[in-house]
């Protein structure tokens, strides 16, 4: 199997060959046709996540072994299947659910594998989608692409399901309630599109790029705010016409989290999604007096991915801007560098030749 691997923290991607596994049970091998590039791949390549004053969390703690194959937004076709699998090799394209758990704990039994404490996600615990082929431990993780655009379908496995899961933590809301999306990168823009598709009326989008904010307007944002100001909390409140009901923070660093909490109305909710690192402090007494809810969101479950795929099939869900590039080590490295430098707009998807 040809894969694009990182040999250690901070190292570039290189194409190497690894043995093709023998298949048992319902295991499958997918020939990858489309593979998305996500900002979390940048953190994985760096080898750690920023925890602010608590230091750095090495990705080795999540089970990564070097050389590692990252990438988790996968669309492809079955090329081999285990003896108990019902899917057969052919031309049918599938979206691959990458957030795989141990299969035994209570979270896994409840179809909440993204909550599994011993997760073996594709790209971290298992080899991921920066490859020509990928091994998937069970055919249940395959969702038929149908007539969806395959490049966009690939992004549903991460930005789509993450946004859908986060949005559903804050909905339903009243017609006058403002829901703020902080960070108009690929995942945040998907959240804007989903909020719009689900019928929410007041969507505020916060970013430091006017270009990203213009894209957000096209996807359904009714309020936009560039937070490069002296007092971003006051600026957000003014732009929104008052304090906000909920915020979904796709950046999730100290500055954005503090801004969100400062802008929440009584009973407001903050959903923390991004992995940009840092920390924030807030008076504990005010958390109680203001009846705030702070909730984390890590990607989404298999049922949630199926739900967002169905939403994409049955609604006129606006598609994010997507840049398609040929699948190669050079293009993976360039895409990761652009993401790290904040140069990407929308999503980048690598397409196999």
mmCIF file of C-alpha atoms in Angstrom:
data_model
loop_
_atom_site.group_PDB
_atom_site.id
_atom_site.type_symbol
_atom_site.label_atom_id
_atom_site.label_comp_id
_atom_site.label_asym_id
_atom_site.label_seq_id
_atom_site.Cartn_x
_atom_site.Cartn_y
_atom_site.Cartn_z
ATOM 1 C CA UNK A 1 0.000 0.000 0.000
ATOM 2 C CA UNK A 2 1.307 3.444 -0.940
ATOM 3 C CA UNK A 3 0.916 5.981 1.876
ATOM 4 C CA UNK A 4 2.109 9.529 2.580
ATOM 5 C CA UNK A 5 3.714 9.391 6.013
ATOM 6 C CA UNK A 6 5.260 11.776 8.536
ATOM 7 C CA UNK A 7 8.302 10.184 10.195
ATOM 8 C CA UNK A 8 8.360 12.393 13.281
ATOM 9 C CA UNK A 9 7.082 15.676 14.770
ATOM 10 C CA UNK A 10 7.637 18.573 12.409
ATOM 11 C CA UNK A 11 8.778 16.356 9.542
ATOM 12 C CA UNK A 12 7.369 16.708 6.011
ATOM 13 C CA UNK A 13 5.169 14.103 4.367
ATOM 14 C CA UNK A 14 6.952 11.477 2.273
ATOM 15 C CA UNK A 15 5.501 8.697 0.131
ATOM 16 C CA UNK A 16 6.398 5.207 1.381
ATOM 17 C CA UNK A 17 5.117 1.663 0.975
ATOM 18 C CA UNK A 18 3.601 -0.387 3.813
ATOM 19 C CA UNK A 19 2.367 -4.007 3.817
ATOM 20 C CA UNK A 20 -1.211 -4.666 2.727
ATOM 21 C CA UNK A 21 -3.039 -6.352 5.638
ATOM 22 C CA UNK A 22 -4.831 -9.684 5.383
ATOM 23 C CA UNK A 23 -8.566 -9.081 5.809
ATOM 24 C CA UNK A 24 -10.793 -10.798 8.367
ATOM 25 C CA UNK A 25 -14.434 -10.437 9.362
ATOM 26 C CA UNK A 26 -16.010 -7.283 7.929
ATOM 27 C CA UNK A 27 -12.752 -5.429 7.335
ATOM 28 C CA UNK A 28 -12.341 -3.587 4.019
ATOM 29 C CA UNK A 29 -9.654 -1.820 2.045
ATOM 30 C CA UNK A 30 -10.688 1.425 0.375
ATOM 31 C CA UNK A 31 -9.040 2.851 -2.718
ATOM 32 C CA UNK A 32 -8.994 6.560 -1.939
ATOM 33 C CA UNK A 33 -10.330 8.870 -4.635
ATOM 34 C CA UNK A 34 -10.628 12.039 -2.508
ATOM 35 C CA UNK A 35 -8.849 13.008 0.719
ATOM 36 C CA UNK A 36 -9.478 16.286 2.542
ATOM 37 C CA UNK A 37 -6.871 18.313 4.410
ATOM 38 C CA UNK A 38 -7.904 19.575 7.861
ATOM 39 C CA UNK A 39 -6.292 21.975 10.332
ATOM 40 C CA UNK A 40 -6.059 19.174 12.898
ATOM 41 C CA UNK A 41 -3.655 17.491 10.457
ATOM 42 C CA UNK A 42 -1.374 20.489 11.022
ATOM 43 C CA UNK A 43 -1.408 19.854 14.787
ATOM 44 C CA UNK A 44 -0.748 16.169 14.192
ATOM 45 C CA UNK A 45 2.211 16.918 11.936
ATOM 46 C CA UNK A 46 3.560 19.276 14.589
ATOM 47 C CA UNK A 47 3.261 16.386 17.038
ATOM 48 C CA UNK A 48 1.329 18.102 19.816
ATOM 49 C CA UNK A 49 -1.641 20.192 20.889
ATOM 50 C CA UNK A 50 -1.187 23.488 22.746
ATOM 51 C CA UNK A 51 -2.554 23.405 26.314
ATOM 52 C CA UNK A 52 -1.531 26.918 27.325
ATOM 53 C CA UNK A 53 0.254 27.047 30.689
ATOM 54 C CA UNK A 54 -0.316 23.283 31.048
ATOM 55 C CA UNK A 55 2.244 22.740 28.299
ATOM 56 C CA UNK A 56 1.833 20.573 25.234
ATOM 57 C CA UNK A 57 -0.134 17.366 24.758
ATOM 58 C CA UNK A 58 1.907 15.039 22.510
ATOM 59 C CA UNK A 59 -0.159 13.193 19.956
ATOM 60 C CA UNK A 60 1.749 10.065 20.967
ATOM 61 C CA UNK A 61 -0.587 10.076 23.985
ATOM 62 C CA UNK A 62 -3.422 9.355 21.534
ATOM 63 C CA UNK A 63 -1.696 6.285 20.136
ATOM 64 C CA UNK A 64 0.226 7.763 17.206
ATOM 65 C CA UNK A 65 3.198 5.723 16.101
ATOM 66 C CA UNK A 66 5.796 7.105 13.708
ATOM 67 C CA UNK A 67 5.847 7.021 10.749
ATOM 68 C CA UNK A 68 2.255 8.238 10.922
ATOM 69 C CA UNK A 69 -0.299 8.622 8.149
ATOM 70 C CA UNK A 70 -2.689 11.492 8.807
ATOM 71 C CA UNK A 71 -5.815 12.587 6.936
ATOM 72 C CA UNK A 72 -9.360 11.664 7.921
ATOM 73 C CA UNK A 73 -11.699 13.101 5.252
ATOM 74 C CA UNK A 74 -11.937 10.109 2.949
ATOM 75 C CA UNK A 75 -14.036 9.122 -0.045
ATOM 76 C CA UNK A 76 -13.210 6.037 -2.070
ATOM 77 C CA UNK A 77 -14.225 2.655 -3.437
ATOM 78 C CA UNK A 78 -13.901 -0.845 -1.990
ATOM 79 C CA UNK A 79 -11.028 -2.822 -3.514
ATOM 80 C CA UNK A 80 -11.012 -5.748 -1.049
ATOM 81 C CA UNK A 81 -13.383 -7.029 1.640
ATOM 82 C CA UNK A 82 -13.195 -9.581 4.456
ATOM 83 C CA UNK A 83 -15.110 -12.883 4.312
ATOM 84 C CA UNK A 84 -18.031 -11.591 6.420
ATOM 85 C CA UNK A 85 -18.446 -8.249 4.635
ATOM 86 C CA UNK A 86 -21.521 -7.634 2.517
ATOM 87 C CA UNK A 87 -19.974 -4.854 0.439
ATOM 88 C CA UNK A 88 -18.069 -5.979 -2.622
ATOM 89 C CA UNK A 89 -15.288 -4.411 -4.660
ATOM 90 C CA UNK A 90 -16.728 -2.086 -7.274
ATOM 91 C CA UNK A 91 -17.336 1.454 -8.417
ATOM 92 C CA UNK A 92 -19.623 2.574 -5.575
ATOM 93 C CA UNK A 93 -18.086 5.513 -3.742
ATOM 94 C CA UNK A 94 -18.295 5.706 0.045
ATOM 95 C CA UNK A 95 -17.649 8.352 2.672
ATOM 96 C CA UNK A 96 -15.540 6.767 5.421
ATOM 97 C CA UNK A 97 -16.387 7.520 9.069
ATOM 98 C CA UNK A 98 -12.943 7.996 10.701
ATOM 99 C CA UNK A 99 -13.769 8.497 14.415
ATOM 100 C CA UNK A 100 -13.507 4.846 15.396
ATOM 101 C CA UNK A 101 -13.601 3.636 18.992
ATOM 102 C CA UNK A 102 -12.611 0.462 20.808
ATOM 103 C CA UNK A 103 -16.018 -1.103 20.074
ATOM 104 C CA UNK A 104 -16.442 -2.407 23.624
ATOM 105 C CA UNK A 105 -16.975 0.487 26.048
ATOM 106 C CA UNK A 106 -20.353 2.015 26.880
ATOM 107 C CA UNK A 107 -19.783 5.009 24.594
ATOM 108 C CA UNK A 108 -19.115 2.693 21.652
ATOM 109 C CA UNK A 109 -22.129 0.527 22.469
ATOM 110 C CA UNK A 110 -24.256 3.692 22.393
ATOM 111 C CA UNK A 111 -22.891 4.741 18.974
ATOM 112 C CA UNK A 112 -20.860 7.557 20.571
ATOM 113 C CA UNK A 113 -17.465 6.345 19.398
ATOM 114 C CA UNK A 114 -16.117 9.896 19.359
ATOM 115 C CA UNK A 115 -16.393 9.747 23.181
ATOM 116 C CA UNK A 116 -14.404 6.500 23.448
ATOM 117 C CA UNK A 117 -11.458 6.839 25.873
ATOM 118 C CA UNK A 118 -9.474 4.346 23.785
ATOM 119 C CA UNK A 119 -10.292 5.731 20.350
ATOM 120 C CA UNK A 120 -8.384 4.464 17.332
ATOM 121 C CA UNK A 121 -9.303 7.128 14.840
ATOM 122 C CA UNK A 122 -8.144 6.924 11.264
ATOM 123 C CA UNK A 123 -5.108 9.250 11.059
ATOM 124 C CA UNK A 124 -4.186 8.896 14.747
ATOM 125 C CA UNK A 125 -4.710 5.386 16.118
ATOM 126 C CA UNK A 126 -4.884 3.880 12.625
ATOM 127 C CA UNK A 127 -3.338 4.921 9.313
ATOM 128 C CA UNK A 128 -5.391 7.647 7.705
ATOM 129 C CA UNK A 129 -6.391 9.080 4.372
ATOM 130 C CA UNK A 130 -3.149 10.588 3.074
ATOM 131 C CA UNK A 131 -2.661 7.403 1.097
ATOM 132 C CA UNK A 132 -3.618 5.530 -2.041
ATOM 133 C CA UNK A 133 -5.492 2.955 0.053
ATOM 134 C CA UNK A 134 -6.702 2.730 3.644
ATOM 135 C CA UNK A 135 -7.681 -0.209 5.860
ATOM 136 C CA UNK A 136 -11.051 0.194 7.595
ATOM 137 C CA UNK A 137 -11.897 -2.213 10.463
ATOM 138 C CA UNK A 138 -15.592 -2.677 9.624
ATOM 139 C CA UNK A 139 -17.881 -2.006 6.673
ATOM 140 C CA UNK A 140 -20.326 -0.268 9.045
ATOM 141 C CA UNK A 141 -18.110 2.821 8.773
ATOM 142 C CA UNK A 142 -18.936 3.220 5.076
ATOM 143 C CA UNK A 143 -21.720 5.574 3.978
ATOM 144 C CA UNK A 144 -22.743 5.600 0.328
ATOM 145 C CA UNK A 145 -21.841 8.872 -1.346
ATOM 146 C CA UNK A 146 -24.742 8.712 -3.800
ATOM 147 C CA UNK A 147 -24.956 11.704 -6.106
ATOM 148 C CA UNK A 148 -23.055 14.091 -3.802
ATOM 149 C CA UNK A 149 -19.927 15.723 -5.166
ATOM 150 C CA UNK A 150 -17.096 13.475 -3.882
ATOM 151 C CA UNK A 151 -14.763 16.332 -2.928
ATOM 152 C CA UNK A 152 -17.491 17.938 -0.836
ATOM 153 C CA UNK A 153 -18.591 14.545 0.483
ATOM 154 C CA UNK A 154 -15.092 13.952 1.842
ATOM 155 C CA UNK A 155 -15.302 17.119 3.950
ATOM 156 C CA UNK A 156 -18.538 15.920 5.555
ATOM 157 C CA UNK A 157 -16.527 13.283 7.465
ATOM 158 C CA UNK A 158 -14.874 16.013 9.542
ATOM 159 C CA UNK A 159 -15.987 19.599 8.988
ATOM 160 C CA UNK A 160 -19.510 18.441 8.195
ATOM 161 C CA UNK A 161 -20.059 16.114 11.137
ATOM 162 C CA UNK A 162 -18.154 18.379 13.550
ATOM 163 C CA UNK A 163 -20.248 21.387 12.590
ATOM 164 C CA UNK A 164 -23.486 19.400 12.673
ATOM 165 C CA UNK A 165 -22.715 18.005 16.123
ATOM 166 C CA UNK A 166 -21.770 21.427 17.490
ATOM 167 C CA UNK A 167 -24.802 23.171 15.970
ATOM 168 C CA UNK A 168 -27.143 20.582 17.448
ATOM 169 C CA UNK A 169 -25.736 21.317 20.887
ATOM 170 C CA UNK A 170 -27.081 24.888 20.689
ATOM 171 C CA UNK A 171 -30.339 24.383 18.763
ATOM 172 C CA UNK A 172 -33.258 24.841 18.896
ATOM 173 C CA UNK A 173 -33.271 28.562 19.703
ATOM 174 C CA UNK A 174 -35.857 31.303 19.503
ATOM 175 C CA UNK A 175 -36.245 33.575 16.487
ATOM 176 C CA UNK A 176 -34.580 36.503 18.260
ATOM 177 C CA UNK A 177 -31.661 34.481 19.650
ATOM 178 C CA UNK A 178 -28.300 35.232 18.076
ATOM 179 C CA UNK A 179 -25.978 32.252 17.607
ATOM 180 C CA UNK A 180 -22.392 33.309 16.968
ATOM 181 C CA UNK A 181 -19.929 31.240 14.952
ATOM 182 C CA UNK A 182 -16.384 32.209 15.891
ATOM 183 C CA UNK A 183 -13.867 31.391 13.182
ATOM 184 C CA UNK A 184 -14.903 31.315 9.519
ATOM 185 C CA UNK A 185 -12.483 28.674 8.336
ATOM 186 C CA UNK A 186 -13.685 25.508 6.655
ATOM 187 C CA UNK A 187 -15.421 24.042 9.715
ATOM 188 C CA UNK A 188 -16.938 27.327 10.862
ATOM 189 C CA UNK A 189 -18.298 28.051 7.392
ATOM 190 C CA UNK A 190 -19.895 24.620 7.336
ATOM 191 C CA UNK A 191 -21.594 25.468 10.643
ATOM 192 C CA UNK A 192 -22.996 28.632 9.080
ATOM 193 C CA UNK A 193 -24.403 26.603 6.187
ATOM 194 C CA UNK A 194 -25.941 24.043 8.553
ATOM 195 C CA UNK A 195 -27.482 26.689 10.825
ATOM 196 C CA UNK A 196 -29.008 28.259 7.738
ATOM 197 C CA UNK A 197 -30.266 24.907 6.403
ATOM 198 C CA UNK A 198 -31.860 24.090 9.759
ATOM 199 C CA UNK A 199 -33.756 27.368 9.662
ATOM 200 C CA UNK A 200 -32.019 29.465 12.318
ATOM 201 C CA UNK A 201 -32.662 33.151 11.673
ATOM 202 C CA UNK A 202 -29.890 35.120 13.387
ATOM 203 C CA UNK A 203 -26.369 33.892 12.620
ATOM 204 C CA UNK A 204 -23.419 36.073 13.648
ATOM 205 C CA UNK A 205 -19.992 35.190 12.262
ATOM 206 C CA UNK A 206 -16.747 36.418 13.819
ATOM 207 C CA UNK A 207 -13.383 36.306 12.066
ATOM 208 C CA UNK A 208 -10.276 38.424 11.466
ATOM 209 C CA UNK A 209 -10.537 38.106 7.672
ATOM 210 C CA UNK A 210 -12.991 40.260 5.718
ATOM 211 C CA UNK A 211 -12.692 37.767 2.851
ATOM 212 C CA UNK A 212 -13.868 34.923 5.096
ATOM 213 C CA UNK A 213 -16.708 37.083 6.396
ATOM 214 C CA UNK A 214 -17.883 37.761 2.835
ATOM 215 C CA UNK A 215 -17.982 34.013 2.188
ATOM 216 C CA UNK A 216 -19.969 33.570 5.410
ATOM 217 C CA UNK A 217 -22.586 36.056 4.167
ATOM 218 C CA UNK A 218 -23.087 33.987 1.029
ATOM 219 C CA UNK A 219 -23.650 30.895 3.193
ATOM 220 C CA UNK A 220 -26.322 32.508 5.360
ATOM 221 C CA UNK A 221 -24.660 34.773 7.945
ATOM 222 C CA UNK A 222 -26.923 37.678 8.885
ATOM 223 C CA UNK A 223 -24.347 39.475 11.081
ATOM 224 C CA UNK A 224 -20.587 39.666 10.531
ATOM 225 C CA UNK A 225 -17.918 41.100 12.813
ATOM 226 C CA UNK A 226 -14.169 41.491 12.286
ATOM 227 C CA UNK A 227 -12.687 41.016 15.758
ATOM 228 C CA UNK A 228 -9.425 42.869 15.041
ATOM 229 C CA UNK A 229 -10.518 45.735 17.297
ATOM 230 C CA UNK A 230 -9.417 47.038 20.668
ATOM 231 C CA UNK A 231 -12.384 45.555 22.565
ATOM 232 C CA UNK A 232 -13.728 42.547 20.631
ATOM 233 C CA UNK A 233 -16.297 41.611 23.282
ATOM 234 C CA UNK A 234 -17.948 45.019 23.154
ATOM 235 C CA UNK A 235 -17.670 45.013 19.371
ATOM 236 C CA UNK A 236 -19.437 41.647 19.093
ATOM 237 C CA UNK A 237 -22.245 42.767 21.401
ATOM 238 C CA UNK A 238 -22.711 45.955 19.359
ATOM 239 C CA UNK A 239 -22.677 44.081 16.027
ATOM 240 C CA UNK A 240 -25.197 41.544 17.319
ATOM 241 C CA UNK A 241 -27.540 44.222 18.683
ATOM 242 C CA UNK A 242 -27.136 42.940 22.243
ATOM 243 C CA UNK A 243 -25.761 39.940 24.049
ATOM 244 C CA UNK A 244 -25.852 36.594 22.281
ATOM 245 C CA UNK A 245 -27.650 33.359 23.180
ATOM 246 C CA UNK A 246 -24.902 30.975 22.156
ATOM 247 C CA UNK A 247 -21.440 30.840 20.648
ATOM 248 C CA UNK A 248 -19.707 28.021 18.809
ATOM 249 C CA UNK A 249 -15.972 28.639 18.983
ATOM 250 C CA UNK A 250 -14.086 27.018 16.120
ATOM 251 C CA UNK A 251 -10.859 28.780 17.151
ATOM 252 C CA UNK A 252 -11.009 28.152 20.904
ATOM 253 C CA UNK A 253 -7.980 30.026 22.128
ATOM 254 C CA UNK A 254 -7.803 32.286 25.157
ATOM 255 C CA UNK A 255 -8.904 35.410 23.317
ATOM 256 C CA UNK A 256 -11.888 33.904 21.495
ATOM 257 C CA UNK A 257 -13.171 31.988 24.521
ATOM 258 C CA UNK A 258 -13.008 35.091 26.706
ATOM 259 C CA UNK A 259 -14.734 37.162 24.023
ATOM 260 C CA UNK A 260 -17.525 34.596 23.735
ATOM 261 C CA UNK A 261 -18.136 34.351 27.478
ATOM 262 C CA UNK A 262 -18.161 38.123 27.815
ATOM 263 C CA UNK A 263 -20.777 38.421 25.080
ATOM 264 C CA UNK A 264 -23.188 35.746 26.361
ATOM 265 C CA UNK A 265 -26.580 36.699 27.753
ATOM 266 C CA UNK A 266 -27.875 35.137 30.950
ATOM 267 C CA UNK A 267 -28.383 31.422 30.376
ATOM 268 C CA UNK A 268 -26.043 31.546 27.393
ATOM 269 C CA UNK A 269 -24.050 28.620 26.049
ATOM 270 C CA UNK A 270 -20.497 28.281 24.757
ATOM 271 C CA UNK A 271 -19.532 25.233 22.695
ATOM 272 C CA UNK A 272 -15.750 24.860 22.392
ATOM 273 C CA UNK A 273 -14.588 23.122 19.214
ATOM 274 C CA UNK A 274 -11.266 24.489 17.930
ATOM 275 C CA UNK A 275 -7.826 23.204 18.882
ATOM 276 C CA UNK A 276 -5.782 26.369 18.458
ATOM 277 C CA UNK A 277 -4.673 26.247 22.073
ATOM 278 C CA UNK A 278 -4.400 28.502 25.070
ATOM 279 C CA UNK A 279 -6.607 29.042 28.081
ATOM 280 C CA UNK A 280 -8.953 31.560 29.617
ATOM 281 C CA UNK A 281 -10.023 32.646 33.072
ATOM 282 C CA UNK A 282 -13.481 33.742 34.109
ATOM 283 C CA UNK A 283 -14.999 34.551 37.516
ATOM 284 C CA UNK A 284 -16.536 31.348 38.861
ATOM 285 C CA UNK A 285 -19.238 33.317 40.677
ATOM 286 C CA UNK A 286 -20.413 34.787 37.376
ATOM 287 C CA UNK A 287 -20.632 31.327 35.829
ATOM 288 C CA UNK A 288 -23.202 30.474 38.474
ATOM 289 C CA UNK A 289 -25.013 33.821 38.531
ATOM 290 C CA UNK A 290 -25.230 33.999 34.741
ATOM 291 C CA UNK A 291 -26.227 30.313 34.444
ATOM 292 C CA UNK A 292 -23.716 29.738 31.654
ATOM 293 C CA UNK A 293 -23.101 26.371 30.007
ATOM 294 C CA UNK A 294 -19.649 25.555 28.637
ATOM 295 C CA UNK A 295 -19.500 22.364 26.583
ATOM 296 C CA UNK A 296 -16.800 20.723 24.521
ATOM 297 C CA UNK A 297 -17.342 19.184 21.101
ATOM 298 C CA UNK A 298 -15.045 16.597 19.521
ATOM 299 C CA UNK A 299 -16.074 15.773 15.933
ATOM 300 C CA UNK A 300 -19.277 13.687 15.836
ATOM 301 C CA UNK A 301 -20.757 10.196 15.933
ATOM 302 C CA UNK A 302 -21.525 7.761 13.130
ATOM 303 C CA UNK A 303 -25.295 8.481 13.375
ATOM 304 C CA UNK A 304 -24.520 12.211 13.184
ATOM 305 C CA UNK A 305 -22.431 11.713 10.039
ATOM 306 C CA UNK A 306 -25.293 9.767 8.477
ATOM 307 C CA UNK A 307 -27.643 12.602 9.450
ATOM 308 C CA UNK A 308 -25.483 15.332 7.902
ATOM 309 C CA UNK A 309 -25.053 13.279 4.719
ATOM 310 C CA UNK A 310 -28.846 12.957 4.534
ATOM 311 C CA UNK A 311 -29.180 16.701 5.170
ATOM 312 C CA UNK A 312 -26.817 17.333 2.256
ATOM 313 C CA UNK A 313 -28.883 15.036 0.031
ATOM 314 C CA UNK A 314 -32.299 16.466 0.890
ATOM 315 C CA UNK A 315 -31.595 20.183 1.396
ATOM 316 C CA UNK A 316 -30.048 22.844 -0.766
ATOM 317 C CA UNK A 317 -27.067 22.911 1.590
ATOM 318 C CA UNK A 318 -24.567 25.487 0.330
ATOM 319 C CA UNK A 319 -21.208 23.975 -0.488
ATOM 320 C CA UNK A 320 -18.013 25.466 0.866
ATOM 321 C CA UNK A 321 -15.340 26.736 -1.490
ATOM 322 C CA UNK A 322 -13.141 23.727 -2.297
ATOM 323 C CA UNK A 323 -9.709 23.673 -3.905
ATOM 324 C CA UNK A 324 -8.923 20.334 -5.563
ATOM 325 C CA UNK A 325 -5.291 19.280 -6.006
ATOM 326 C CA UNK A 326 -3.717 16.042 -7.255
ATOM 327 C CA UNK A 327 -2.845 13.631 -4.437
ATOM 328 C CA UNK A 328 0.918 13.878 -3.919
ATOM 329 C CA UNK A 329 3.432 14.444 -1.142
ATOM 330 C CA UNK A 330 4.238 17.925 -2.460
ATOM 331 C CA UNK A 331 0.587 18.976 -2.470
ATOM 332 C CA UNK A 332 -0.041 17.560 1.005
ATOM 333 C CA UNK A 333 2.962 19.462 2.377
ATOM 334 C CA UNK A 334 1.954 22.675 0.604
ATOM 335 C CA UNK A 335 -1.638 22.387 1.854
ATOM 336 C CA UNK A 336 -0.512 21.860 5.442
ATOM 337 C CA UNK A 337 1.837 24.844 5.200
ATOM 338 C CA UNK A 338 -0.952 27.050 3.853
ATOM 339 C CA UNK A 339 -3.277 25.990 6.666
ATOM 340 C CA UNK A 340 -0.616 26.675 9.287
ATOM 341 C CA UNK A 341 -0.015 30.121 7.781
ATOM 342 C CA UNK A 342 -3.729 30.949 7.591
ATOM 343 C CA UNK A 343 -3.685 31.195 3.788
ATOM 344 C CA UNK A 344 -6.392 28.620 3.024
ATOM 345 C CA UNK A 345 -9.954 29.624 2.173
ATOM 346 C CA UNK A 346 -12.629 26.955 2.505
ATOM 347 C CA UNK A 347 -11.291 23.388 2.183
ATOM 348 C CA UNK A 348 -8.553 21.636 0.233
ATOM 349 C CA UNK A 349 -9.246 18.152 -1.128
ATOM 350 C CA UNK A 350 -6.625 15.920 -2.723
ATOM 351 C CA UNK A 351 -7.796 13.903 -5.695
ATOM 352 C CA UNK A 352 -6.194 10.619 -6.741
ATOM 353 C CA UNK A 353 -5.127 10.254 -10.360
#
